[in-house]
N, CA, C and O atoms as a Tinker XYZ file with bonds, in Angstrom:
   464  protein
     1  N    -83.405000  -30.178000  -92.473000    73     2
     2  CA   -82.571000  -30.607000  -91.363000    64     1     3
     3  C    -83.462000  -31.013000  -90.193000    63     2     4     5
     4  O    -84.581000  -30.536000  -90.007000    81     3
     5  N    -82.813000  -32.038000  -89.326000    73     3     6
     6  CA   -83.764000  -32.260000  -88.207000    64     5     7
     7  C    -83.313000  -31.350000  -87.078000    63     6     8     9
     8  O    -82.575000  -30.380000  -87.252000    81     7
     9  N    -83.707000  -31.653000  -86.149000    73     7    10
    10  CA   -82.962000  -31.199000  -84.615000    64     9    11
    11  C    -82.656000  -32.273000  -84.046000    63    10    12    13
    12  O    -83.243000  -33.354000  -84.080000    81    11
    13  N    -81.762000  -31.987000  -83.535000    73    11    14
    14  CA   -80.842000  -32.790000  -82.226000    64    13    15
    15  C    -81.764000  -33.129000  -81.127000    63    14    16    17
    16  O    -82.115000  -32.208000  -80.390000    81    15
    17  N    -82.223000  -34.368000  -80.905000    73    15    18
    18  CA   -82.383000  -34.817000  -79.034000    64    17    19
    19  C    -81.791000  -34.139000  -78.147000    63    18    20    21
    20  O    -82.467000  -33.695000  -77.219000    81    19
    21  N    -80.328000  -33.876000  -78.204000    73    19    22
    22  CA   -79.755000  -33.270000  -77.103000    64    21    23
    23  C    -79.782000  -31.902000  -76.884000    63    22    24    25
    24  O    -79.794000  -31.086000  -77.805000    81    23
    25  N    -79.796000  -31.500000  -75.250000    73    23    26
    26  CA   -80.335000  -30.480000  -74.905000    64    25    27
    27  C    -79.407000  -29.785000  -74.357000    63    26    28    29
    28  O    -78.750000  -30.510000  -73.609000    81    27
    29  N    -78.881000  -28.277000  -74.376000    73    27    30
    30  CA   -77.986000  -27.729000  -74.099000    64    29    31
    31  C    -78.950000  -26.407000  -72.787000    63    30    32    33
    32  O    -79.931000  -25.669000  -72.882000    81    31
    33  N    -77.837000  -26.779000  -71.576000    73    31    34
    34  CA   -78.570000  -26.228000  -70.478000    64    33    35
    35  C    -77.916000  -24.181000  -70.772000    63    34    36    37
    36  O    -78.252000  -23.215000  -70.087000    81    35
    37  N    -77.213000  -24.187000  -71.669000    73    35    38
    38  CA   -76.891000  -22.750000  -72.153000    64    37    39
    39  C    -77.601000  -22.189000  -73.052000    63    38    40    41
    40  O    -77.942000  -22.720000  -74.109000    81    39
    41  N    -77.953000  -20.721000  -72.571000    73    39    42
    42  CA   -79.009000  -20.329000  -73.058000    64    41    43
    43  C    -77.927000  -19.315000  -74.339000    63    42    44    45
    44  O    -76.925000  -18.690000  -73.990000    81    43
    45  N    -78.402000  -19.371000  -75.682000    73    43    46
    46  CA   -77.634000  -18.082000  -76.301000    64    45    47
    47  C    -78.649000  -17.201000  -76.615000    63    46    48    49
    48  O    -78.459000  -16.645000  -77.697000    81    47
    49  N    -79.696000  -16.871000  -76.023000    73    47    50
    50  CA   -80.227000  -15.914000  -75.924000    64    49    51
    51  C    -80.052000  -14.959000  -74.806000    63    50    52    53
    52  O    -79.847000  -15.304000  -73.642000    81    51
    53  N    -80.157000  -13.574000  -75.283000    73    51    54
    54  CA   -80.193000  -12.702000  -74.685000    64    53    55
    55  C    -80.891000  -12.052000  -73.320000    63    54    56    57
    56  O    -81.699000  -11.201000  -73.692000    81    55
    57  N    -80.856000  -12.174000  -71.621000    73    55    58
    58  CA   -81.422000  -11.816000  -70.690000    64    57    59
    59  C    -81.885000  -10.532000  -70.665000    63    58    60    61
    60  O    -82.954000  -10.092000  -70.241000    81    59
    61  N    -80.842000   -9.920000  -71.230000    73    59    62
    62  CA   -80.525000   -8.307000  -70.936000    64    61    63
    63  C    -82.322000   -7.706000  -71.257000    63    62    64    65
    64  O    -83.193000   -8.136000  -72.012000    81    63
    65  N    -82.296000   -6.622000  -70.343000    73    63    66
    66  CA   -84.073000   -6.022000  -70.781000    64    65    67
    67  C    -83.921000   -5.310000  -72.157000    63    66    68    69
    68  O    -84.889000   -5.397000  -72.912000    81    67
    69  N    -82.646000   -4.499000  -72.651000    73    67    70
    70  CA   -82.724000   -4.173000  -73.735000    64    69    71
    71  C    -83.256000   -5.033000  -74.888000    63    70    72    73
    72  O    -84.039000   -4.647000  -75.756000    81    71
    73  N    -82.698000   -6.298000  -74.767000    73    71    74
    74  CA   -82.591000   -7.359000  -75.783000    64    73    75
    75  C    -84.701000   -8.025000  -75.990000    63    74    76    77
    76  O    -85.300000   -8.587000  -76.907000    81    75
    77  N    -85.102000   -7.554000  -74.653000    73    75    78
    78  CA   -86.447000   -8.342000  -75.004000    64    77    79
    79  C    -87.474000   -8.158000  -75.809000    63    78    80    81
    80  O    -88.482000   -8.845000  -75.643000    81    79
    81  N    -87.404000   -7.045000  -76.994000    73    79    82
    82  CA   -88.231000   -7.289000  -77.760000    64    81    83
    83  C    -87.712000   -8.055000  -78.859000    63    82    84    85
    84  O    -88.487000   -8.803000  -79.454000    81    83
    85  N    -86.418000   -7.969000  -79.238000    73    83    86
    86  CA   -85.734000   -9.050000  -80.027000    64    85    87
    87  C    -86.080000  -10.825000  -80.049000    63    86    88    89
    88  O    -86.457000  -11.637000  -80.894000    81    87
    89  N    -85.666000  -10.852000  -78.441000    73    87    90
    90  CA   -86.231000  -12.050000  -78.073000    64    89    91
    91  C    -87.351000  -12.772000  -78.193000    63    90    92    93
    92  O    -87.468000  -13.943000  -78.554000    81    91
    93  N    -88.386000  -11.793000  -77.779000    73    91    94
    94  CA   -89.917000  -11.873000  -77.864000    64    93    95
    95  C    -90.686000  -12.503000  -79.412000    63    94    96    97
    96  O    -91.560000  -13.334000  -79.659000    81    95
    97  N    -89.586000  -11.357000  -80.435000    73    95    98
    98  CA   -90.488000  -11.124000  -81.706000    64    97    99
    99  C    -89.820000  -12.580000  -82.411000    63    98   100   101
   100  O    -90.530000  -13.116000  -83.262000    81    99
   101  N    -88.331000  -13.309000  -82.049000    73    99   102
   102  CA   -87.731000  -14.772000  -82.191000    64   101   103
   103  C    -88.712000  -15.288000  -81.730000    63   102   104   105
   104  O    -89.554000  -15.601000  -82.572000    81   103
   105  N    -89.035000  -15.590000  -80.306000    73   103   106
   106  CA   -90.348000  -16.566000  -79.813000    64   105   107
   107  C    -91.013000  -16.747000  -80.401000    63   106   108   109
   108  O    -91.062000  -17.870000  -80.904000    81   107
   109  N    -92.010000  -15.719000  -80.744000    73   107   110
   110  CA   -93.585000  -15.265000  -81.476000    64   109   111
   111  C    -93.395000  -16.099000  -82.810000    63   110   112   113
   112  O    -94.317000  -16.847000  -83.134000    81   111
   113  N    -92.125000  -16.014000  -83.704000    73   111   114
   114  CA   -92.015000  -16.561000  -84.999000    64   113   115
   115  C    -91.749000  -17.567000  -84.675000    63   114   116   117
   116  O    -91.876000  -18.314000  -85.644000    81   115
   117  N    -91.353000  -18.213000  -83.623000    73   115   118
   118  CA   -90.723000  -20.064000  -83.553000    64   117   119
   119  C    -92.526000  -20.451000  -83.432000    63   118   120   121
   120  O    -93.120000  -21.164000  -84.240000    81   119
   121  N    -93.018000  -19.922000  -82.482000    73   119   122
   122  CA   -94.663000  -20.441000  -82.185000    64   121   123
   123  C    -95.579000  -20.256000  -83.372000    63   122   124   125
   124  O    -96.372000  -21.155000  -83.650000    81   123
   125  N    -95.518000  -19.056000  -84.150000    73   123   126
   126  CA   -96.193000  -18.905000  -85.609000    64   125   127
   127  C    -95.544000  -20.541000  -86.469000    63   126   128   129
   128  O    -96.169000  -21.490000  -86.944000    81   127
   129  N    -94.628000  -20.370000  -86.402000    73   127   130
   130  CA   -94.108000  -21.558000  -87.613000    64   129   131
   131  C    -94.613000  -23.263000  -87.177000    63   130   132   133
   132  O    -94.698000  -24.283000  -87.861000    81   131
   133  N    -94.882000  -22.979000  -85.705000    73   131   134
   134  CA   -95.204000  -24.333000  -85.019000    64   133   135
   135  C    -96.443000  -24.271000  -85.401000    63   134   136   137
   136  O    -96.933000  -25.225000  -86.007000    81   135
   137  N    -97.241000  -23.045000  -85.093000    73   135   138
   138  CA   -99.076000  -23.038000  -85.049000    64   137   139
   139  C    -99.474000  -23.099000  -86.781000    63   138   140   141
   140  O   -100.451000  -23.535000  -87.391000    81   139
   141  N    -98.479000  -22.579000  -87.111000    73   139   142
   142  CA   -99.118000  -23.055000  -89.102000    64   141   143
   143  C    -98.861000  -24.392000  -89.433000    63   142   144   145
   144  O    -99.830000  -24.712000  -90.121000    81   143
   145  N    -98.163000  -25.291000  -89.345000    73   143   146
   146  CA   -97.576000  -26.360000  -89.476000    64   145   147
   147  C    -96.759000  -26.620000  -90.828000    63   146   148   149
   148  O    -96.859000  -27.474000  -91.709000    81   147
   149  N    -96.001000  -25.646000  -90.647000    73   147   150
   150  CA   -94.620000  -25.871000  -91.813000    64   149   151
   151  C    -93.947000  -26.567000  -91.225000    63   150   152   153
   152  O    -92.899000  -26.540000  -91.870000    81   151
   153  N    -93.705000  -27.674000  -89.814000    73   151   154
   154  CA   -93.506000  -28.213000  -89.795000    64   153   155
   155  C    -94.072000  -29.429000  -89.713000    63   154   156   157
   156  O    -95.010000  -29.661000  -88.950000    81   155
   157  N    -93.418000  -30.509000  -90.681000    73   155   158
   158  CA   -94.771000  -31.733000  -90.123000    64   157   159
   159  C    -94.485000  -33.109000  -89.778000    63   158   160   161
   160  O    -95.185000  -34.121000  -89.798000    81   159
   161  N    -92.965000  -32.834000  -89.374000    73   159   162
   162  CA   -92.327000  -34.134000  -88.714000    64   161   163
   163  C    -93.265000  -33.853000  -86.741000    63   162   164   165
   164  O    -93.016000  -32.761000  -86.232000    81   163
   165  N    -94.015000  -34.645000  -86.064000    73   163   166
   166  CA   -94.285000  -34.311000  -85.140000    64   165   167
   167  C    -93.348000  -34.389000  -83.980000    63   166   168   169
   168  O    -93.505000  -33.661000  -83.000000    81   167
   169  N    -92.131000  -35.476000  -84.092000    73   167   170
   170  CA   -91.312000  -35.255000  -82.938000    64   169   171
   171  C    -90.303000  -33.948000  -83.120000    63   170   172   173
   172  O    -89.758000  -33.546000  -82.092000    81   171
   173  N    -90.028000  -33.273000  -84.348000    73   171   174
   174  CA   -89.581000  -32.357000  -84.683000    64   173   175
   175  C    -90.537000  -30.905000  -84.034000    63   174   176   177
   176  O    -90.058000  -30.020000  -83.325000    81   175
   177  N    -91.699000  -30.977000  -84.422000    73   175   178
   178  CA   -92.619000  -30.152000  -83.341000    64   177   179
   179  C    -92.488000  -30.545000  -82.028000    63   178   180   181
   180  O    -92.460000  -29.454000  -81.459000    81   179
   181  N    -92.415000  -31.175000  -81.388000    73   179   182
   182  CA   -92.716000  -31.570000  -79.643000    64   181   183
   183  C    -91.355000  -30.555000  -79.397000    63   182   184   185
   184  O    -91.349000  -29.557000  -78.677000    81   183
   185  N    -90.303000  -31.042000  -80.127000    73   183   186
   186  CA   -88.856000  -30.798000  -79.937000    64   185   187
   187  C    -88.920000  -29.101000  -79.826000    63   186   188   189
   188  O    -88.580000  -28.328000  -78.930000    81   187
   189  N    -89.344000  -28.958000  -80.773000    73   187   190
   190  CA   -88.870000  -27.271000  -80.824000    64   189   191
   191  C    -89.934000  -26.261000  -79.706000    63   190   192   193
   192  O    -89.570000  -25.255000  -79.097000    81   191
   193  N    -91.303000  -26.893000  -79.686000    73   191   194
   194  CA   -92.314000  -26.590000  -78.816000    64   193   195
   195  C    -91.115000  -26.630000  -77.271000    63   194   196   197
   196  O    -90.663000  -25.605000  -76.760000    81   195
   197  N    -90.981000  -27.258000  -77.055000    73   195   198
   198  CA   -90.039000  -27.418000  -75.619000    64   197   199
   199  C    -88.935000  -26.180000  -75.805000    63   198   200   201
   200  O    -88.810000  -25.252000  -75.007000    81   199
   201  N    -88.192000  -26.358000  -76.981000    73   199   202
   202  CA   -86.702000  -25.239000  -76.543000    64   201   203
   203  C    -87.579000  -24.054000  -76.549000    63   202   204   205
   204  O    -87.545000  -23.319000  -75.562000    81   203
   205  N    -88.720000  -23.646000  -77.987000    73   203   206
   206  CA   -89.610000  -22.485000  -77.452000    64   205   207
   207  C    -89.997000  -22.029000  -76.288000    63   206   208   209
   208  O    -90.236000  -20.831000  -76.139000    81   207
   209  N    -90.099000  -22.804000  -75.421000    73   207   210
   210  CA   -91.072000  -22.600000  -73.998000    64   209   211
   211  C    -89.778000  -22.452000  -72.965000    63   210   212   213
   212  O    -89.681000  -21.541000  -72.143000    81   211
   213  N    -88.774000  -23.542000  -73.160000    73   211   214
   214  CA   -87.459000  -23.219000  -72.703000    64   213   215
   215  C    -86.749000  -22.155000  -72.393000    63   214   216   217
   216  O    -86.192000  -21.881000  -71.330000    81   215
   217  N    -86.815000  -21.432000  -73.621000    73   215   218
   218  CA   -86.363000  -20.358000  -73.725000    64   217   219
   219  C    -87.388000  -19.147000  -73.542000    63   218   220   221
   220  O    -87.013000  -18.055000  -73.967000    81   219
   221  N    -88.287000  -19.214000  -73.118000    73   219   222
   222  CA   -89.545000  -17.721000  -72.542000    64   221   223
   223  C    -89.267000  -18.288000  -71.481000    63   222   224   225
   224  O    -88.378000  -17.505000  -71.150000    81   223
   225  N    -89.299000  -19.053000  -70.625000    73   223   226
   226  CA   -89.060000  -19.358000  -68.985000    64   225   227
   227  C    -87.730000  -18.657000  -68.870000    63   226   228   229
   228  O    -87.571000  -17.593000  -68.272000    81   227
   229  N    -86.829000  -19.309000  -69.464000    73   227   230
   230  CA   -85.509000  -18.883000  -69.104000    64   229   231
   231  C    -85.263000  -17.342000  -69.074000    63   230   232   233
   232  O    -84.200000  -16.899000  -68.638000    81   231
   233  N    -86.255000  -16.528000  -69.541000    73   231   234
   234  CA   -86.123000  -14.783000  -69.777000    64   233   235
   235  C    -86.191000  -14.751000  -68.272000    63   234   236   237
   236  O    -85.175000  -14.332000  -67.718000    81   235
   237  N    -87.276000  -15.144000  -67.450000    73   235   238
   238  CA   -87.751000  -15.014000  -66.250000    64   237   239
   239  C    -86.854000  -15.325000  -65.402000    63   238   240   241
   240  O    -86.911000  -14.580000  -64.423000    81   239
   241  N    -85.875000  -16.264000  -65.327000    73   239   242
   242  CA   -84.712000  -17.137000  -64.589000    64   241   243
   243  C    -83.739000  -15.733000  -64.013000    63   242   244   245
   244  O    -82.863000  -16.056000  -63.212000    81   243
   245  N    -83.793000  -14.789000  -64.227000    73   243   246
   246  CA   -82.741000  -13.620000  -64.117000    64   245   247
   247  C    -83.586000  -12.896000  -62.799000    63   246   248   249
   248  O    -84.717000  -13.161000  -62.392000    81   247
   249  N    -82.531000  -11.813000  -62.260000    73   247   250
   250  CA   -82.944000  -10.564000  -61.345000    64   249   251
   251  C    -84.256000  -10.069000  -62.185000    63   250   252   253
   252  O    -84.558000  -10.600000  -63.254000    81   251
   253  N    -85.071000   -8.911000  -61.556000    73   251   254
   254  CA   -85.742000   -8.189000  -62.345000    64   253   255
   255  C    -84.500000   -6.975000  -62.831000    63   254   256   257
   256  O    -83.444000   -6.576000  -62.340000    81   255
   257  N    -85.470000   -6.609000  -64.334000    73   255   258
   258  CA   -84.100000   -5.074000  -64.804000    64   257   259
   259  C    -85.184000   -4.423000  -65.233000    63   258   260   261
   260  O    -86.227000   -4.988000  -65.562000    81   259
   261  N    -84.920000   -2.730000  -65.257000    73   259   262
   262  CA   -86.187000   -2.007000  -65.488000    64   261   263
   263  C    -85.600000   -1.517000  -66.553000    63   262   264   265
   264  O    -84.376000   -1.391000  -66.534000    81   263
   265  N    -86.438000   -1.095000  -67.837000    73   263   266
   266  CA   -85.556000   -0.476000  -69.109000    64   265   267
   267  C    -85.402000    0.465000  -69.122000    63   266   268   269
   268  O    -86.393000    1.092000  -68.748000    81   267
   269  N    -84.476000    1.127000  -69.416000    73   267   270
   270  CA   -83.839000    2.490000  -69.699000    64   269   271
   271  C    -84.143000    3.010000  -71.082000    63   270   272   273
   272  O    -83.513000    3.981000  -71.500000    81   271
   273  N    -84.828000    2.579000  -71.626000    73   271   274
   274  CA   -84.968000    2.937000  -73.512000    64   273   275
   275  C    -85.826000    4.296000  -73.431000    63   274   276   277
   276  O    -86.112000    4.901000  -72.398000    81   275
   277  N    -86.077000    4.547000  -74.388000    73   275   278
   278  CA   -86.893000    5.881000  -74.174000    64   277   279
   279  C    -88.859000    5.288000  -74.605000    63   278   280   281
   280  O    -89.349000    4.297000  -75.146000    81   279
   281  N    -89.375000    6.480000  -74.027000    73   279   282
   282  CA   -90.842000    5.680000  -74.613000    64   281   283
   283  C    -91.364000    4.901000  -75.480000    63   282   284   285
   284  O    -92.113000    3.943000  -75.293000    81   283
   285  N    -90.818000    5.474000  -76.768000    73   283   286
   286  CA   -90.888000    4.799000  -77.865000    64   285   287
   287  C    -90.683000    3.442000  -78.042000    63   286   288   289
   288  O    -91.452000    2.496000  -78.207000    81   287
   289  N    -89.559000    3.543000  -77.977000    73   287   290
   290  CA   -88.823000    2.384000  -77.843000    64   289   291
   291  C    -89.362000    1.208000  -76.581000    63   290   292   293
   292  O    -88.890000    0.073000  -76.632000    81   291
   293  N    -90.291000    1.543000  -75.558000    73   291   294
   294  CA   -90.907000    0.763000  -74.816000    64   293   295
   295  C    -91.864000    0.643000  -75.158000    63   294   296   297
   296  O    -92.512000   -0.323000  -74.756000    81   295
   297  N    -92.338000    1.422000  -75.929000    73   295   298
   298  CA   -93.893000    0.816000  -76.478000    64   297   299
   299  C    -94.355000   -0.271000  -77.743000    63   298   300   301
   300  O    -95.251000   -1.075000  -78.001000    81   299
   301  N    -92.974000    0.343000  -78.395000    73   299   302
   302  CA   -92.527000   -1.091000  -79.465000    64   301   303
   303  C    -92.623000   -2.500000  -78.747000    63   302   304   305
   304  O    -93.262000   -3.523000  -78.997000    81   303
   305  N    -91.494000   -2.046000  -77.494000    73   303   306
   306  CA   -91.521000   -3.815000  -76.809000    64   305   307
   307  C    -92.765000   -4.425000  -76.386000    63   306   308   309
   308  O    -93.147000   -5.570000  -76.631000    81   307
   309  N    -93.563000   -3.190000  -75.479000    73   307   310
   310  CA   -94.779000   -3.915000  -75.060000    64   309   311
   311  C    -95.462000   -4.380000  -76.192000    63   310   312   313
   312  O    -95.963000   -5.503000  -76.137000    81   311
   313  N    -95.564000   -3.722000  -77.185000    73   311   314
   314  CA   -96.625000   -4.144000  -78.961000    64   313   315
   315  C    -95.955000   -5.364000  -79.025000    63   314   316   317
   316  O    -96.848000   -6.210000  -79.051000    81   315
   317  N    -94.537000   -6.089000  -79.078000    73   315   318
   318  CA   -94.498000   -6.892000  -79.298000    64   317   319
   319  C    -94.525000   -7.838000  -78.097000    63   318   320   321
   320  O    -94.703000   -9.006000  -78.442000    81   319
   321  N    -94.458000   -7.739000  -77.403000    73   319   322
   322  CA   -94.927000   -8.736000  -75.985000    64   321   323
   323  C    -96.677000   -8.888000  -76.041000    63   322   324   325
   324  O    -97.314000   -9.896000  -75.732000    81   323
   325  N    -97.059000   -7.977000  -76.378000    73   323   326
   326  CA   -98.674000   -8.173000  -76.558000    64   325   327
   327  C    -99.106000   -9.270000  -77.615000    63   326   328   329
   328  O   -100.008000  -10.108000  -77.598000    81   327
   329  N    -97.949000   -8.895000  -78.711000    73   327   330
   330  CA   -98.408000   -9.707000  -79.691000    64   329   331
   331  C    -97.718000  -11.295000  -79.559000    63   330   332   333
   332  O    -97.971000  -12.062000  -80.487000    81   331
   333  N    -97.087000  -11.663000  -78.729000    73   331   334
   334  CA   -96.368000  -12.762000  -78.285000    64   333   335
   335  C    -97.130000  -13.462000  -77.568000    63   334   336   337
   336  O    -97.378000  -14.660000  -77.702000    81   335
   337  N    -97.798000  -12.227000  -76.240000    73   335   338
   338  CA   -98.713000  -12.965000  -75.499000    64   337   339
   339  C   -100.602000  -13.870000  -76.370000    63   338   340   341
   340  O   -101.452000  -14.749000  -76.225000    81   339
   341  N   -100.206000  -12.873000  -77.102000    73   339   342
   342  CA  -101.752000  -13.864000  -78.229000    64   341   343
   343  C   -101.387000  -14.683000  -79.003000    63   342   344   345
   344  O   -102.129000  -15.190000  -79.845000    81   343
   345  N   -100.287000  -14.931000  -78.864000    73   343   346
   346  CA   -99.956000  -16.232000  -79.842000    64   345   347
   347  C    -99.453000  -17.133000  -78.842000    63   346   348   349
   348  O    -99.288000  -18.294000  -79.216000    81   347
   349  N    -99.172000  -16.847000  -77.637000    73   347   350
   350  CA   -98.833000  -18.153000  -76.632000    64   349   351
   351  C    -99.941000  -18.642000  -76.399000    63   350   352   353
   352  O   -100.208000  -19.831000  -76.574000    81   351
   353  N   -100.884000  -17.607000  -75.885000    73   351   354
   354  CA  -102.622000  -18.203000  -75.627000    64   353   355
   355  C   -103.283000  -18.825000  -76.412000    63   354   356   357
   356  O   -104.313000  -19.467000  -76.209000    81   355
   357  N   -102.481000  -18.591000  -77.736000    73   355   358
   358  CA  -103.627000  -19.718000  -78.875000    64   357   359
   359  C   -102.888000  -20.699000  -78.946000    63   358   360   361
   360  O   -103.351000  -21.709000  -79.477000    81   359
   361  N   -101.268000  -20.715000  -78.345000    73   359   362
   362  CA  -100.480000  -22.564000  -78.673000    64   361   363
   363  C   -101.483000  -23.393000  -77.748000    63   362   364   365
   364  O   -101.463000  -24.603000  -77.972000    81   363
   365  N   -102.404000  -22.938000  -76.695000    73   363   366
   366  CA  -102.972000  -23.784000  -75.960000    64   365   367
   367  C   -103.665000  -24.831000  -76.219000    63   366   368   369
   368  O   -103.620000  -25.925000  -75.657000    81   367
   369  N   -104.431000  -24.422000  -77.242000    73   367   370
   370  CA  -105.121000  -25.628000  -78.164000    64   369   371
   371  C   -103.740000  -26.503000  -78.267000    63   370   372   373
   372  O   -103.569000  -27.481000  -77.540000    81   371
   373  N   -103.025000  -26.186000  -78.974000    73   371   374
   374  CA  -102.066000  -27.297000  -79.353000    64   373   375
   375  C   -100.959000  -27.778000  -78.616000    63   374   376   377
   376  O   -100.142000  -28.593000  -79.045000    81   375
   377  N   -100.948000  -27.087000  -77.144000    73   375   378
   378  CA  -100.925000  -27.972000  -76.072000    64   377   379
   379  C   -101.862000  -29.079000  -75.582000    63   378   380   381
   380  O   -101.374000  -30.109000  -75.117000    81   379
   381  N   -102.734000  -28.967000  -75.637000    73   379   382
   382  CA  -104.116000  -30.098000  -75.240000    64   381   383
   383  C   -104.010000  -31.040000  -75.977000    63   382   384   385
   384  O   -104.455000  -32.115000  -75.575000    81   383
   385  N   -103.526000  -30.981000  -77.010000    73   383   386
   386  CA  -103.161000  -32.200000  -77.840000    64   385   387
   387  C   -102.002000  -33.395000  -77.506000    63   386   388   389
   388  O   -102.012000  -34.535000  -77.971000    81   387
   389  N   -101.105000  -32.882000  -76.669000    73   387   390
   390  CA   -99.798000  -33.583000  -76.332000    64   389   391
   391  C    -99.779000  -33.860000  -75.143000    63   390   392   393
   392  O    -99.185000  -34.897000  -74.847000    81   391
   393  N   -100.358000  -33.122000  -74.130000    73   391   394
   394  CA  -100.157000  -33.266000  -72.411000    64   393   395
   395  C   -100.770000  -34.624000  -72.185000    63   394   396   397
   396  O   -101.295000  -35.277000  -73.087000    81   395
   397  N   -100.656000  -35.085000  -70.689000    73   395   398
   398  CA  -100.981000  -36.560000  -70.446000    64   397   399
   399  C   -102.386000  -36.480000  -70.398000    63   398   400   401
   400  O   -102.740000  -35.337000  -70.110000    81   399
   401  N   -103.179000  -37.144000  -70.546000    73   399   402
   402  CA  -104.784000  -37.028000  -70.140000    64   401   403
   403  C   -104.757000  -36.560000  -68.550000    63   402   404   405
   404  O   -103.674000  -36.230000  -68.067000    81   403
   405  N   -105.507000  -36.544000  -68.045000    73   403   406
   406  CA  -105.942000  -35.561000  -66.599000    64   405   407
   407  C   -106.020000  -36.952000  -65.711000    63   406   408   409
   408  O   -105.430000  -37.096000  -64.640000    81   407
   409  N   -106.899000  -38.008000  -66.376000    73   407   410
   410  CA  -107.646000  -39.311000  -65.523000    64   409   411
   411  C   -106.587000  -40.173000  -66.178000    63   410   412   413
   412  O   -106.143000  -40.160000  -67.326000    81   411
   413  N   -106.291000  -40.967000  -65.070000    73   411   414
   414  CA  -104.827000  -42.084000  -65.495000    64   413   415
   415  C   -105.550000  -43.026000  -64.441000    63   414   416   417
   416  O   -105.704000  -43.047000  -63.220000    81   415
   417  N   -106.010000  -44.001000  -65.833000    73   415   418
   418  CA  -106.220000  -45.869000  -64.983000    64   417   419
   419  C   -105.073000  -46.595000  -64.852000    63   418   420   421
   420  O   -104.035000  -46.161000  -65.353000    81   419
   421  N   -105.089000  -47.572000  -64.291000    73   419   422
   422  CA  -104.685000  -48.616000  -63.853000    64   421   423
   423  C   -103.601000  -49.323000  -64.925000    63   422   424   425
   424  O   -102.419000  -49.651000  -65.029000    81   423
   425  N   -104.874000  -49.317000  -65.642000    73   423   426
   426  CA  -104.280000  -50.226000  -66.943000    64   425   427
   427  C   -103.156000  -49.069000  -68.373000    63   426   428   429
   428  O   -102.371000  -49.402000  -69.261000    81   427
   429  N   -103.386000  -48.476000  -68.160000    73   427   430
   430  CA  -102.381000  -46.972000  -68.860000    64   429   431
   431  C   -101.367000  -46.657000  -68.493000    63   430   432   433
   432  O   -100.709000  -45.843000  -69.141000    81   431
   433  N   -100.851000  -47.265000  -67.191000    73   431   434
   434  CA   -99.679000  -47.320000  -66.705000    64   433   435
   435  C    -98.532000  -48.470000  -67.524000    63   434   436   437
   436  O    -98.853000  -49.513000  -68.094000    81   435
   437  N    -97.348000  -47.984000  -67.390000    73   435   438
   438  CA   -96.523000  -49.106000  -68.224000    64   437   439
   439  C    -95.804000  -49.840000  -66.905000    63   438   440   441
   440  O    -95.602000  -49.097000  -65.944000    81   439
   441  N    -95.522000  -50.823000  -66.820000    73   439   442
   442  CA   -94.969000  -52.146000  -65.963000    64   441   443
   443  C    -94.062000  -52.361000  -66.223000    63   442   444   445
   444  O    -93.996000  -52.985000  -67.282000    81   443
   445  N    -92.798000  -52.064000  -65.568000    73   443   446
   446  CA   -91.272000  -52.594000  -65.360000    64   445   447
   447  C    -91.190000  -53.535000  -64.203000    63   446   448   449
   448  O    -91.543000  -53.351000  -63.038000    81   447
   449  N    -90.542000  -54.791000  -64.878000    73   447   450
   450  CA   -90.523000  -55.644000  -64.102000    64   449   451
   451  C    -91.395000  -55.904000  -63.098000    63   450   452   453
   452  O    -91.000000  -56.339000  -62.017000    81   451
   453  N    -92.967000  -55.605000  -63.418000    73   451   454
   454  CA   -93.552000  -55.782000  -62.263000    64   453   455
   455  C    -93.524000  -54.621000  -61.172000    63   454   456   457
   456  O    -94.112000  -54.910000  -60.130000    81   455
   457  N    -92.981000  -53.442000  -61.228000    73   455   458
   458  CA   -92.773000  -52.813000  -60.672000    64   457   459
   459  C    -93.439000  -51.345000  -61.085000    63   458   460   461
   460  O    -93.382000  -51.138000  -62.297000    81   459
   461  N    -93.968000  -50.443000  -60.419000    73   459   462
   462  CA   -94.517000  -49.239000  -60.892000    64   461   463
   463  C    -93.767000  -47.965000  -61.022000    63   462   464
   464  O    -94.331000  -46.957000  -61.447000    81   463
């Protein structure tokens, strides 16, 4: 199946602090499946790279909430936020691949009607 172009500004993921290692350990596997390349349509990667990143910003978009779980159960989340955070730091490489170059000439620009 492909994905859809269109972008839905509703999030069905979960804000709640309970919910964030759930969330986290979804992320971590959307970015594993991107960083192995089981996928290999590339606008199909750009695509999902975006709702991925979409959706870890959007955790942040809320109040702060402090968790109520018991230790355990917070140390699970941080293990998996740790392990989320080393797999965002290695999509970086494969960010550098897609972003605009840094130095933009003259001539790299595209021309509408004469117009910039």
């Amino acid at each position: 199946t492909t994905l859809p172009l269109t972008s839905h500004n509703t999030s069905i993921l979960s804000n709640h602090i309970s919910a964030i290692g759930a969330r986290f350990e979804f992320l971590h596997l959307g970015l594993r499946l991107l960083q192995n390349d089981i996928i290999s349509n590339e606008l199909n990667q750009s695509i999902l790279r975006e709702r991925l990143y979409t959706a870890i910003l959007d955790y942040f978009c809320v109040s702060a909430q402090w968790p109520g779980c018991s230790p355990t159960e917070c140390m699970a989340d941080v293990e998996i936020l740790d392990k989320f955070w080393d797999t965002l730091v290695h999509d970086k490489k494969y960010l550098k691949s897609i972003l605009v170059p840094t130095t933009i000439s003259p001539d790299s620009i595209p021309m509408t009607n004469g117009m910039l």
